[in-house]
Amino acid sequence: MTADAPVVRAVNLVKIYQTGGLPVPAVRGVDLTVEAGEFVAVMGPSGSGKSTLVHMLGGLDTRTSGEIWLDGRRADTLSESGWAVLRREKIGFVFQFFNLVANMTVADNVELPALLGGVSPRQARERREYLLGELGLADRAEASPAQLSGGEQQRVALARALANQPRLLLADEPTGNLDSRNTRDVLRLLGKVHGQGQTIVLVTHDARVASMADRVVSLLDGQIVDDGAIPKSRRRPLGAAGDVVELRS
Amino acid sequence: MRQSLLALLAKEPAHGYELKQALETIFGDAYPSPNIGQIYVTLGRLEKDGYVRSVDVEQANRPNKKVYYITATGREALETWVEEPTEGPRVRDEFFMKLVLAPMTGLSDRMALVNRQRRHYLALMRDLRELAERTDPANRVALLLIEGAMLHLQADLDWLERCQEDLP
Ligand SMILES: Nc1ncnc2c1ncn2[C@@H]1O[C@H](COP(=O)(O)OP(=O)(O)OP(=O)(O)O)[C@@H](O)[C@H]1O
Ligand SMILES: [Mg+2]
């Protein structure tokens, strides 16, 4: 690890899927740098390449060309097992269609990455209890994933991704299946871990989630069309935000 | 504000300051806190239209205060207002005008306009989120208003994305 290297650096990243017939360019020359502690929201229409991009950043999909650097180390040239080690040590991943281990309890699903990461069973349990508690799932710890609703599974997947306090959290639509109360729990937890310095790259359509980020990256047809900070709004400061909701006079 | 004052007066007669306080209690931070001047101006108009009347009530050691009450005409107007369907939300027509017209003038391209607007909406969303966090969880009315504003904003953002996809 280099002390002040960005957590993520992608250079001219390209992904072309070739399944049988025509090649499908999903990501077309993306440059992206994410500094330590930054929270970046990735937005864009369906099919614009958001999932493909974060999958490549997590080594779950191979790049067609371009470079990926994680924490100052070249990663795109790693073998599959090299990626597996890197992920275990540095990356928490929340999939768009969460994949939990079916024959393990919720508690074991969440503790596993921490245990693999080498923390003591007690620490793993404490971290798990904290995360499930924050996400309103404390009483589901002994359930198996199949006994959970989609929204519950999604929150477990987030807890699992954060179990290891990873250098980088990659999350693909982590609130896609949640109602507004559960979304609020997830937002609160994301806000907390971000406040503690967690680096986050998160794909979302949900503006509430995106508005937590420092920066928004917009994809269109596999390219970045906008990348910049979410500004301070020009409205009057807190406490006088009353006119946000306009009632007719 | 006319209708909200009428509605409050339909419940019981009140003076201007009491109406201001009642609005603040009901809507909390989510309502543009009405200033007392606006309230008196509106009450004056309602009185002129025959919807409310006022009586002077004497107070010991203090100037008289005006207490307002609703008239039969006022009640009818209120009923009509409650019963008629409410207009749907307007689209962001001003932004859409810019989006359609600006490229023709060579002033700005659509991509830049949409991108700037998206960041602005996200900044507004952040304000709404923070407002919701500050609002007393027991104030269901205020929280629902904020949630409504958030849902509208989400729709505006989705529509922005459609504009970006479909307008060259
Ligand atoms: N395994 C695959 N094989 C072939 N094409 C694929 C594959 N995965 C994705 N694609 C294509 O790549 C493009 C980008 O897909 P991707 O899943 O990255 O989009 P997305 O932005 O995540 O969309 P959504 O918002 O719907 O999740 C799409 O055209 C998609 O059809
Ligand atoms: Mg996707």
Short mmCIF file of C-alpha atoms and ligand atoms in Angstrom, two decimals:
data_model
loop_
_atom_site.label_atom_id
_atom_site.label_comp_id
_atom_site.label_asym_id
_atom_site.label_seq_id
_atom_site.Cartn_x
_atom_site.Cartn_y
_atom_site.Cartn_z
CA MET A 1 0.00 0.00 0.00
CA THR A 2 1.23 3.47 -0.84
CA ALA A 3 0.31 5.99 1.81
CA ASP A 4 -1.46 8.58 -0.30
CA ALA A 5 -2.29 6.61 -3.43
CA PRO A 6 -5.95 6.81 -4.39
CA VAL A 7 -8.03 3.85 -3.25
CA VAL A 8 -9.30 3.37 -6.80
CA ARG A 9 -7.75 4.42 -10.07
CA ALA A 10 -9.18 3.23 -13.35
CA VAL A 11 -7.49 4.27 -16.56
CA ASN A 12 -9.27 4.07 -19.90
CA LEU A 13 -11.22 1.07 -18.72
CA VAL A 14 -13.11 -0.83 -21.40
CA LYS A 15 -15.46 -3.80 -21.26
CA ILE A 16 -16.84 -5.41 -24.36
CA TYR A 17 -19.09 -8.42 -23.84
CA GLN A 18 -18.98 -10.97 -26.58
CA THR A 19 -21.68 -13.55 -26.17
CA GLY A 20 -22.14 -15.32 -29.45
CA GLY A 21 -23.15 -12.68 -31.97
CA LEU A 22 -22.38 -8.97 -31.88
CA PRO A 23 -19.95 -7.49 -29.36
CA VAL A 24 -21.66 -5.34 -26.73
CA PRO A 25 -19.53 -2.42 -25.54
CA ALA A 26 -20.71 -1.98 -21.94
CA VAL A 27 -17.98 0.33 -20.63
CA ARG A 28 -16.15 2.52 -23.11
CA GLY A 29 -13.04 4.20 -21.80
CA VAL A 30 -13.69 5.15 -18.19
CA ASP A 31 -11.18 7.13 -16.15
CA LEU A 32 -12.01 7.27 -12.48
CA THR A 33 -10.06 8.14 -9.37
CA VAL A 34 -11.42 7.75 -5.86
CA GLU A 35 -9.42 9.08 -2.94
CA ALA A 36 -9.38 7.53 0.51
CA GLY A 37 -12.47 8.46 2.49
CA GLU A 38 -14.44 9.61 -0.52
CA PHE A 39 -18.05 8.58 -1.11
CA VAL A 40 -18.84 8.42 -4.83
CA ALA A 41 -22.33 7.75 -6.20
CA VAL A 42 -22.58 6.26 -9.68
CA MET A 43 -25.79 7.05 -11.51
CA GLY A 44 -27.12 6.56 -15.01
CA PRO A 45 -29.89 4.88 -16.99
CA SER A 46 -30.42 1.14 -17.03
CA GLY A 47 -27.83 -0.50 -19.26
CA SER A 48 -25.38 2.39 -19.06
CA GLY A 49 -22.67 0.13 -17.62
CA LYS A 50 -22.84 0.85 -13.88
CA SER A 51 -22.81 -2.76 -12.70
CA THR A 52 -20.18 -3.70 -15.26
CA LEU A 53 -17.95 -0.90 -14.00
CA VAL A 54 -18.14 -1.81 -10.31
CA HIS A 55 -17.81 -5.51 -11.08
CA MET A 56 -14.56 -4.77 -12.89
CA LEU A 57 -13.35 -2.61 -10.00
CA GLY A 58 -14.01 -5.54 -7.68
CA GLY A 59 -12.40 -8.08 -10.01
CA LEU A 60 -15.69 -9.91 -10.52
CA ASP A 61 -15.61 -9.28 -14.24
CA THR A 62 -12.47 -9.08 -16.35
CA ARG A 63 -11.66 -5.89 -18.21
CA THR A 64 -11.26 -5.90 -21.97
CA SER A 65 -8.58 -3.21 -21.80
CA GLY A 66 -7.38 -0.44 -19.54
CA GLU A 67 -5.88 -0.45 -16.06
CA ILE A 68 -7.25 -0.83 -12.55
CA TRP A 69 -5.19 0.26 -9.57
CA LEU A 70 -6.38 -0.40 -6.03
CA ASP A 71 -4.62 1.21 -3.12
CA GLY A 72 -1.65 1.98 -5.33
CA ARG A 73 -1.29 -1.56 -6.67
CA ARG A 74 -1.97 -2.70 -10.18
CA ALA A 75 -4.93 -5.05 -9.99
CA ASP A 76 -6.22 -5.70 -13.51
CA THR A 77 -3.31 -8.03 -14.22
CA LEU A 78 -4.02 -10.23 -11.20
CA SER A 79 -5.06 -13.83 -11.59
CA GLU A 80 -8.44 -14.95 -10.32
CA SER A 81 -6.89 -16.17 -7.10
CA GLY A 82 -4.92 -12.93 -6.79
CA TRP A 83 -8.19 -11.04 -7.02
CA ALA A 84 -9.77 -13.34 -4.46
CA VAL A 85 -7.04 -12.46 -1.97
CA LEU A 86 -7.29 -8.76 -2.74
CA ARG A 87 -11.06 -8.83 -2.28
CA ARG A 88 -10.80 -10.68 0.98
CA GLU A 89 -8.29 -8.16 2.30
CA LYS A 90 -9.60 -4.91 0.93
CA ILE A 91 -13.01 -4.95 -0.68
CA GLY A 92 -16.55 -5.29 0.60
CA PHE A 93 -19.03 -5.94 -2.19
CA VAL A 94 -22.82 -5.61 -2.20
CA PHE A 95 -24.32 -7.12 -5.33
CA GLN A 96 -27.37 -5.81 -7.12
CA PHE A 97 -28.83 -9.27 -6.65
CA PHE A 98 -27.32 -10.07 -3.25
CA ASN A 99 -25.72 -13.47 -3.00
CA LEU A 100 -25.66 -14.85 0.45
CA VAL A 101 -24.45 -18.33 1.25
CA ALA A 102 -27.69 -20.30 1.36
CA ASN A 103 -26.74 -22.98 3.88
CA MET A 104 -25.30 -20.62 6.47
CA THR A 105 -27.17 -18.53 9.01
CA VAL A 106 -27.38 -14.76 8.65
CA ALA A 107 -24.91 -14.40 11.53
CA ASP A 108 -22.38 -16.73 9.88
CA ASN A 109 -22.79 -14.97 6.52
CA VAL A 110 -21.87 -11.68 8.13
CA GLU A 111 -19.06 -13.03 10.31
CA LEU A 112 -17.36 -15.08 7.61
CA PRO A 113 -15.48 -12.26 5.83
CA ALA A 114 -14.20 -10.93 9.14
CA LEU A 115 -13.03 -14.40 10.18
CA LEU A 116 -11.38 -14.95 6.81
CA GLY A 117 -9.78 -11.55 7.27
CA GLY A 118 -8.14 -12.88 10.41
CA VAL A 119 -9.97 -11.15 13.26
CA SER A 120 -10.79 -13.09 16.40
CA PRO A 121 -14.16 -14.87 16.65
CA ARG A 122 -15.15 -12.49 19.44
CA GLN A 123 -14.40 -9.39 17.39
CA ALA A 124 -16.23 -10.89 14.40
CA ARG A 125 -19.26 -11.54 16.57
CA GLU A 126 -19.25 -8.05 18.06
CA ARG A 127 -18.94 -6.43 14.66
CA ARG A 128 -21.76 -8.63 13.33
CA GLU A 129 -24.01 -7.76 16.28
CA TYR A 130 -23.33 -4.07 15.76
CA LEU A 131 -24.02 -4.14 12.02
CA LEU A 132 -27.18 -6.25 12.21
CA GLY A 133 -28.40 -4.06 15.04
CA GLU A 134 -27.88 -0.90 13.01
CA LEU A 135 -29.82 -2.42 10.14
CA GLY A 136 -32.74 -3.59 12.29
CA LEU A 137 -31.90 -7.26 11.84
CA ALA A 138 -30.67 -8.24 15.29
CA ASP A 139 -33.46 -10.77 15.73
CA ARG A 140 -32.85 -12.45 12.35
CA ALA A 141 -29.30 -13.55 13.12
CA GLU A 142 -30.12 -17.27 13.32
CA ALA A 143 -32.35 -17.34 10.24
CA SER A 144 -31.17 -18.74 6.95
CA PRO A 145 -31.16 -16.42 3.92
CA ALA A 146 -34.09 -18.27 2.32
CA GLN A 147 -36.25 -17.29 5.30
CA LEU A 148 -35.64 -13.58 4.68
CA SER A 149 -37.43 -11.11 2.45
CA GLY A 150 -35.51 -9.55 -0.43
CA GLY A 151 -35.03 -6.35 1.51
CA GLU A 152 -33.73 -8.23 4.55
CA GLN A 153 -31.28 -10.21 2.42
CA GLN A 154 -30.05 -6.99 0.91
CA ARG A 155 -29.34 -5.50 4.32
CA VAL A 156 -27.54 -8.68 5.38
CA ALA A 157 -25.42 -8.37 2.24
CA LEU A 158 -24.49 -4.83 3.27
CA ALA A 159 -23.62 -5.98 6.79
CA ARG A 160 -21.45 -8.71 5.32
CA ALA A 161 -19.67 -6.25 3.03
CA LEU A 162 -18.86 -4.01 5.99
CA ALA A 163 -17.91 -6.80 8.39
CA ASN A 164 -14.24 -6.51 7.62
CA GLN A 165 -14.08 -2.72 7.64
CA PRO A 166 -12.77 -3.00 4.08
CA ARG A 167 -10.53 -0.43 2.48
CA LEU A 168 -13.19 -0.07 -0.24
CA LEU A 169 -16.93 -0.66 -0.20
CA LEU A 170 -18.43 -1.35 -3.63
CA ALA A 171 -22.21 -1.45 -3.59
CA ASP A 172 -24.55 -2.00 -6.51
CA GLU A 173 -28.07 -0.69 -5.78
CA PRO A 174 -27.92 -1.52 -2.07
CA THR A 175 -31.39 -0.09 -1.46
CA GLY A 176 -33.08 -1.42 -4.60
CA ASN A 177 -35.47 -3.63 -2.65
CA LEU A 178 -36.02 -1.56 0.45
CA ASP A 179 -39.01 0.42 1.63
CA SER A 180 -38.39 3.87 2.95
CA ARG A 181 -37.94 2.88 6.60
CA ASN A 182 -35.32 0.27 5.75
CA THR A 183 -33.67 2.65 3.34
CA ARG A 184 -33.37 5.08 6.22
CA ASP A 185 -31.52 2.45 8.30
CA VAL A 186 -29.14 1.81 5.42
CA LEU A 187 -28.58 5.54 4.89
CA ARG A 188 -27.83 6.02 8.55
CA LEU A 189 -25.29 3.20 8.57
CA LEU A 190 -23.64 4.44 5.35
CA GLY A 191 -23.45 7.92 6.85
CA LYS A 192 -21.82 6.53 10.00
CA VAL A 193 -19.19 4.41 8.29
CA HIS A 194 -18.45 7.18 5.80
CA GLY A 195 -17.99 9.52 8.75
CA GLN A 196 -15.47 7.02 10.13
CA GLY A 197 -13.50 7.27 6.89
CA GLN A 198 -14.96 4.41 4.85
CA THR A 199 -14.30 4.81 1.12
CA ILE A 200 -17.47 4.05 -0.84
CA VAL A 201 -18.35 3.62 -4.50
CA LEU A 202 -22.05 3.04 -4.78
CA VAL A 203 -24.36 2.55 -7.75
CA THR A 204 -27.87 3.86 -7.22
CA HIS A 205 -31.01 5.22 -8.82
CA ASP A 206 -32.20 6.44 -5.45
CA ALA A 207 -31.58 10.15 -5.08
CA ARG A 208 -31.76 9.93 -1.29
CA VAL A 209 -28.84 7.52 -1.33
CA ALA A 210 -26.91 9.49 -3.96
CA SER A 211 -27.35 12.67 -1.93
CA MET A 212 -25.24 11.10 0.83
CA ALA A 213 -22.24 11.08 -1.49
CA ASP A 214 -19.52 13.70 -1.81
CA ARG A 215 -19.42 13.27 -5.53
CA VAL A 216 -21.63 11.97 -8.32
CA VAL A 217 -20.42 10.17 -11.45
CA SER A 218 -22.97 9.90 -14.26
CA LEU A 219 -22.70 7.20 -16.88
CA LEU A 220 -24.36 7.21 -20.26
CA ASP A 221 -23.74 4.48 -22.85
CA GLY A 222 -20.70 3.22 -21.00
CA GLN A 223 -19.02 6.60 -20.69
CA ILE A 224 -18.72 9.11 -17.90
CA VAL A 225 -20.64 12.23 -18.90
CA ASP A 226 -20.35 14.02 -15.56
CA ASP A 227 -18.08 13.70 -12.55
CA GLY A 228 -18.08 16.24 -9.78
CA ALA A 229 -19.00 17.27 -6.28
CA ILE A 230 -22.58 17.64 -5.16
CA PRO A 231 -22.64 21.36 -4.46
CA LYS A 232 -23.86 23.09 -1.35
CA SER A 233 -27.36 24.20 -2.22
CA ARG A 234 -27.86 27.90 -2.54
CA ARG A 235 -30.83 27.89 -0.25
CA ARG A 236 -30.92 29.57 3.07
CA PRO A 237 -29.06 27.55 5.70
CA LEU A 238 -30.43 24.96 8.08
CA GLY A 239 -33.41 25.82 10.21
CA ALA A 240 -34.85 28.03 7.53
CA ALA A 241 -35.17 25.28 4.97
CA GLY A 242 -38.92 25.56 5.35
CA ASP A 243 -39.53 26.71 1.83
CA VAL A 244 -38.22 23.42 0.44
CA VAL A 245 -41.80 22.30 0.58
CA GLU A 246 -43.95 24.76 -1.22
CA LEU A 247 -47.49 24.93 -0.03
CA ARG A 248 -49.76 26.99 -2.17
CA SER A 249 -50.50 30.39 -0.73
CA MET B 1 -52.34 30.41 2.97
CA ARG B 2 -55.93 31.63 2.56
CA GLN B 3 -57.36 28.14 2.86
CA SER B 4 -55.22 27.08 5.76
CA LEU B 5 -56.31 30.15 7.74
CA LEU B 6 -59.95 29.50 6.85
CA ALA B 7 -59.59 25.89 7.93
CA LEU B 8 -58.10 26.88 11.26
CA LEU B 9 -60.86 29.43 11.82
CA ALA B 10 -63.49 26.81 10.97
CA LYS B 11 -62.29 24.99 14.06
CA GLU B 12 -62.42 28.00 16.38
CA PRO B 13 -62.10 31.77 16.33
CA ALA B 14 -58.56 33.01 16.81
CA HIS B 15 -56.36 36.07 16.57
CA GLY B 16 -53.50 36.45 14.13
CA TYR B 17 -50.73 35.34 16.41
CA GLU B 18 -52.59 32.20 17.47
CA LEU B 19 -53.02 31.28 13.81
CA LYS B 20 -49.31 31.69 13.20
CA GLN B 21 -48.53 29.44 16.15
CA ALA B 22 -51.05 26.82 15.06
CA LEU B 23 -49.53 26.64 11.56
CA GLU B 24 -46.09 26.23 13.02
CA THR B 25 -47.19 23.44 15.34
CA ILE B 26 -48.98 21.53 12.62
CA PHE B 27 -46.41 21.80 9.84
CA GLY B 28 -43.18 22.23 11.78
CA ASP B 29 -40.06 23.00 9.79
CA ALA B 30 -41.66 21.76 6.59
CA TYR B 31 -43.89 24.78 6.25
CA PRO B 32 -42.57 28.14 5.16
CA SER B 33 -42.92 29.84 8.49
CA PRO B 34 -45.50 32.57 7.80
CA ASN B 35 -44.62 35.97 9.08
CA ILE B 36 -47.25 37.74 11.13
CA GLY B 37 -47.54 40.54 8.57
CA GLN B 38 -48.49 38.07 5.83
CA ILE B 39 -51.07 36.56 8.11
CA TYR B 40 -52.70 39.91 8.83
CA VAL B 41 -52.67 40.87 5.16
CA THR B 42 -54.37 37.59 4.26
CA LEU B 43 -56.90 37.96 7.07
CA GLY B 44 -57.65 41.46 5.78
CA ARG B 45 -58.34 40.11 2.31
CA LEU B 46 -60.50 37.32 3.65
CA GLU B 47 -62.47 39.87 5.61
CA LYS B 48 -62.93 42.07 2.55
CA ASP B 49 -64.22 39.04 0.61
CA GLY B 50 -66.70 38.35 3.41
CA TYR B 51 -65.14 35.00 4.38
CA VAL B 52 -64.22 36.07 7.90
CA ARG B 53 -65.25 38.80 10.34
CA SER B 54 -63.43 40.17 13.33
CA VAL B 55 -64.35 41.52 16.72
CA ASP B 56 -62.24 43.63 19.02
CA VAL B 57 -61.69 42.00 22.35
CA GLU B 58 -60.63 44.17 25.23
CA GLN B 59 -57.63 43.09 27.26
CA ALA B 60 -56.60 44.30 30.64
CA ASN B 61 -53.58 46.63 30.48
CA ARG B 62 -52.99 45.85 26.81
CA PRO B 63 -54.26 47.07 23.47
CA ASN B 64 -57.39 45.40 22.14
CA LYS B 65 -56.86 42.34 20.04
CA LYS B 66 -58.78 41.37 16.96
CA VAL B 67 -60.35 37.94 17.07
CA TYR B 68 -61.36 36.49 13.71
CA TYR B 69 -64.17 34.05 13.03
CA ILE B 70 -65.40 32.37 9.86
CA THR B 71 -68.67 33.37 8.12
CA ALA B 72 -71.17 31.13 6.33
CA THR B 73 -69.71 32.28 3.00
CA GLY B 74 -66.26 31.44 4.29
CA ARG B 75 -67.39 27.97 5.27
CA GLU B 76 -68.85 27.41 1.80
CA ALA B 77 -65.63 28.53 0.15
CA LEU B 78 -63.69 26.18 2.39
CA GLU B 79 -65.98 23.28 1.56
CA THR B 80 -65.59 23.91 -2.16
CA TRP B 81 -61.84 24.02 -1.77
CA VAL B 82 -61.75 20.76 0.16
CA GLU B 83 -64.06 18.94 -2.23
CA GLU B 84 -62.65 20.01 -5.59
CA PRO B 85 -59.82 17.88 -6.99
CA THR B 86 -56.39 19.41 -6.52
CA GLU B 87 -54.19 20.25 -9.52
CA GLY B 88 -51.42 17.72 -10.18
CA PRO B 89 -47.83 18.81 -9.70
CA ARG B 90 -46.42 21.00 -12.44
CA VAL B 91 -43.43 19.74 -14.36
CA ARG B 92 -40.22 21.70 -14.10
CA ASP B 93 -41.28 23.78 -17.04
CA GLU B 94 -38.64 26.43 -16.62
CA PHE B 95 -35.82 23.94 -16.76
CA PHE B 96 -37.43 22.16 -19.69
CA MET B 97 -37.64 25.47 -21.55
CA LYS B 98 -33.94 25.98 -21.03
CA LEU B 99 -33.21 22.44 -22.11
CA VAL B 100 -35.12 22.77 -25.35
CA LEU B 101 -34.18 26.34 -26.19
CA ALA B 102 -30.65 26.91 -24.89
CA PRO B 103 -28.82 24.77 -27.47
CA MET B 104 -30.52 26.73 -30.26
CA THR B 105 -29.02 29.92 -28.92
CA GLY B 106 -25.56 28.37 -28.69
CA LEU B 107 -25.43 29.42 -25.03
CA SER B 108 -25.07 26.00 -23.50
CA ASP B 109 -25.25 22.40 -24.53
CA ARG B 110 -27.85 20.02 -23.17
CA MET B 111 -25.38 17.66 -21.60
CA ALA B 112 -23.98 20.46 -19.45
CA LEU B 113 -27.45 21.70 -18.52
CA VAL B 114 -28.67 18.26 -17.46
CA ASN B 115 -25.51 17.56 -15.50
CA ARG B 116 -25.70 20.83 -13.61
CA GLN B 117 -29.38 20.31 -12.87
CA ARG B 118 -28.75 16.79 -11.59
CA ARG B 119 -26.17 17.99 -9.12
CA HIS B 120 -28.53 20.76 -8.02
CA TYR B 121 -31.37 18.27 -7.42
CA LEU B 122 -29.03 16.09 -5.38
CA ALA B 123 -28.07 19.10 -3.29
CA LEU B 124 -31.77 19.79 -2.69
CA MET B 125 -32.27 16.16 -1.78
CA ARG B 126 -29.50 16.44 0.77
CA ASP B 127 -31.29 19.45 2.30
CA LEU B 128 -34.53 17.51 2.49
CA ARG B 129 -32.81 14.55 4.11
CA GLU B 130 -31.21 16.78 6.69
CA LEU B 131 -34.50 18.54 7.29
CA ALA B 132 -36.18 15.16 7.86
CA GLU B 133 -33.44 14.16 10.31
CA ARG B 134 -33.96 17.36 12.29
CA THR B 135 -37.73 17.03 12.36
CA ASP B 136 -39.43 15.63 15.44
CA PRO B 137 -40.31 11.98 14.59
CA ALA B 138 -43.69 12.55 16.21
CA ASN B 139 -44.60 15.22 13.67
CA ARG B 140 -46.14 12.95 11.05
CA VAL B 141 -47.53 15.86 9.04
CA ALA B 142 -44.19 17.57 8.56
CA LEU B 143 -42.41 14.29 7.79
CA LEU B 144 -44.98 13.29 5.18
CA LEU B 145 -44.64 16.67 3.49
CA ILE B 146 -40.89 16.21 3.33
CA GLU B 147 -41.27 12.67 2.01
CA GLY B 148 -43.63 13.95 -0.67
CA ALA B 149 -41.09 16.56 -1.71
CA MET B 150 -38.43 13.83 -1.89
CA LEU B 151 -40.58 11.65 -4.10
CA HIS B 152 -41.22 14.58 -6.45
CA LEU B 153 -37.51 15.26 -6.59
CA GLN B 154 -36.81 11.61 -7.39
CA ALA B 155 -39.30 11.84 -10.26
CA ASP B 156 -37.59 15.00 -11.51
CA LEU B 157 -34.26 13.18 -11.50
CA ASP B 158 -35.66 10.19 -13.35
CA TRP B 159 -37.12 12.54 -15.92
CA LEU B 160 -33.77 14.30 -16.25
CA GLU B 161 -32.22 10.95 -17.07
CA ARG B 162 -34.84 10.37 -19.75
CA CYS B 163 -34.08 13.81 -21.21
CA GLN B 164 -30.39 12.97 -21.30
CA GLU B 165 -31.07 9.69 -23.05
CA ASP B 166 -33.52 10.99 -25.62
CA LEU B 167 -32.50 14.54 -26.50
CA PRO B 168 -29.38 14.65 -28.64
N1 LIG C 1 -22.88 -10.91 -19.05
C1 LIG C 1 -23.23 -10.08 -20.05
N2 LIG C 1 -23.20 -10.49 -21.33
C2 LIG C 1 -23.53 -9.68 -22.34
N3 LIG C 1 -23.92 -8.38 -22.19
C3 LIG C 1 -23.99 -7.93 -20.92
C4 LIG C 1 -23.65 -8.73 -19.79
N4 LIG C 1 -23.81 -8.00 -18.67
C5 LIG C 1 -24.23 -6.79 -19.10
N5 LIG C 1 -24.33 -6.72 -20.44
C6 LIG C 1 -24.72 -5.56 -21.24
O1 LIG C 1 -23.86 -4.49 -20.92
C7 LIG C 1 -24.55 -3.27 -20.82
C8 LIG C 1 -24.37 -2.66 -19.44
O2 LIG C 1 -24.95 -3.50 -18.47
P1 LIG C 1 -24.89 -3.18 -16.93
O3 LIG C 1 -25.46 -4.37 -16.22
O4 LIG C 1 -23.53 -2.77 -16.57
O5 LIG C 1 -25.89 -1.93 -16.83
P2 LIG C 1 -26.40 -1.13 -15.54
O6 LIG C 1 -26.04 0.28 -15.77
O7 LIG C 1 -25.91 -1.79 -14.32
O8 LIG C 1 -27.99 -1.29 -15.67
P3 LIG C 1 -29.11 -1.45 -14.50
O9 LIG C 1 -29.37 -0.07 -14.01
O10 LIG C 1 -30.28 -1.99 -15.24
O11 LIG C 1 -28.58 -2.38 -13.46
C9 LIG C 1 -26.00 -3.59 -21.16
O12 LIG C 1 -26.22 -3.32 -22.50
C10 LIG C 1 -26.09 -5.07 -20.88
O13 LIG C 1 -27.06 -5.66 -21.71
MG MG C 2 -26.85 -2.82 -12.76
#
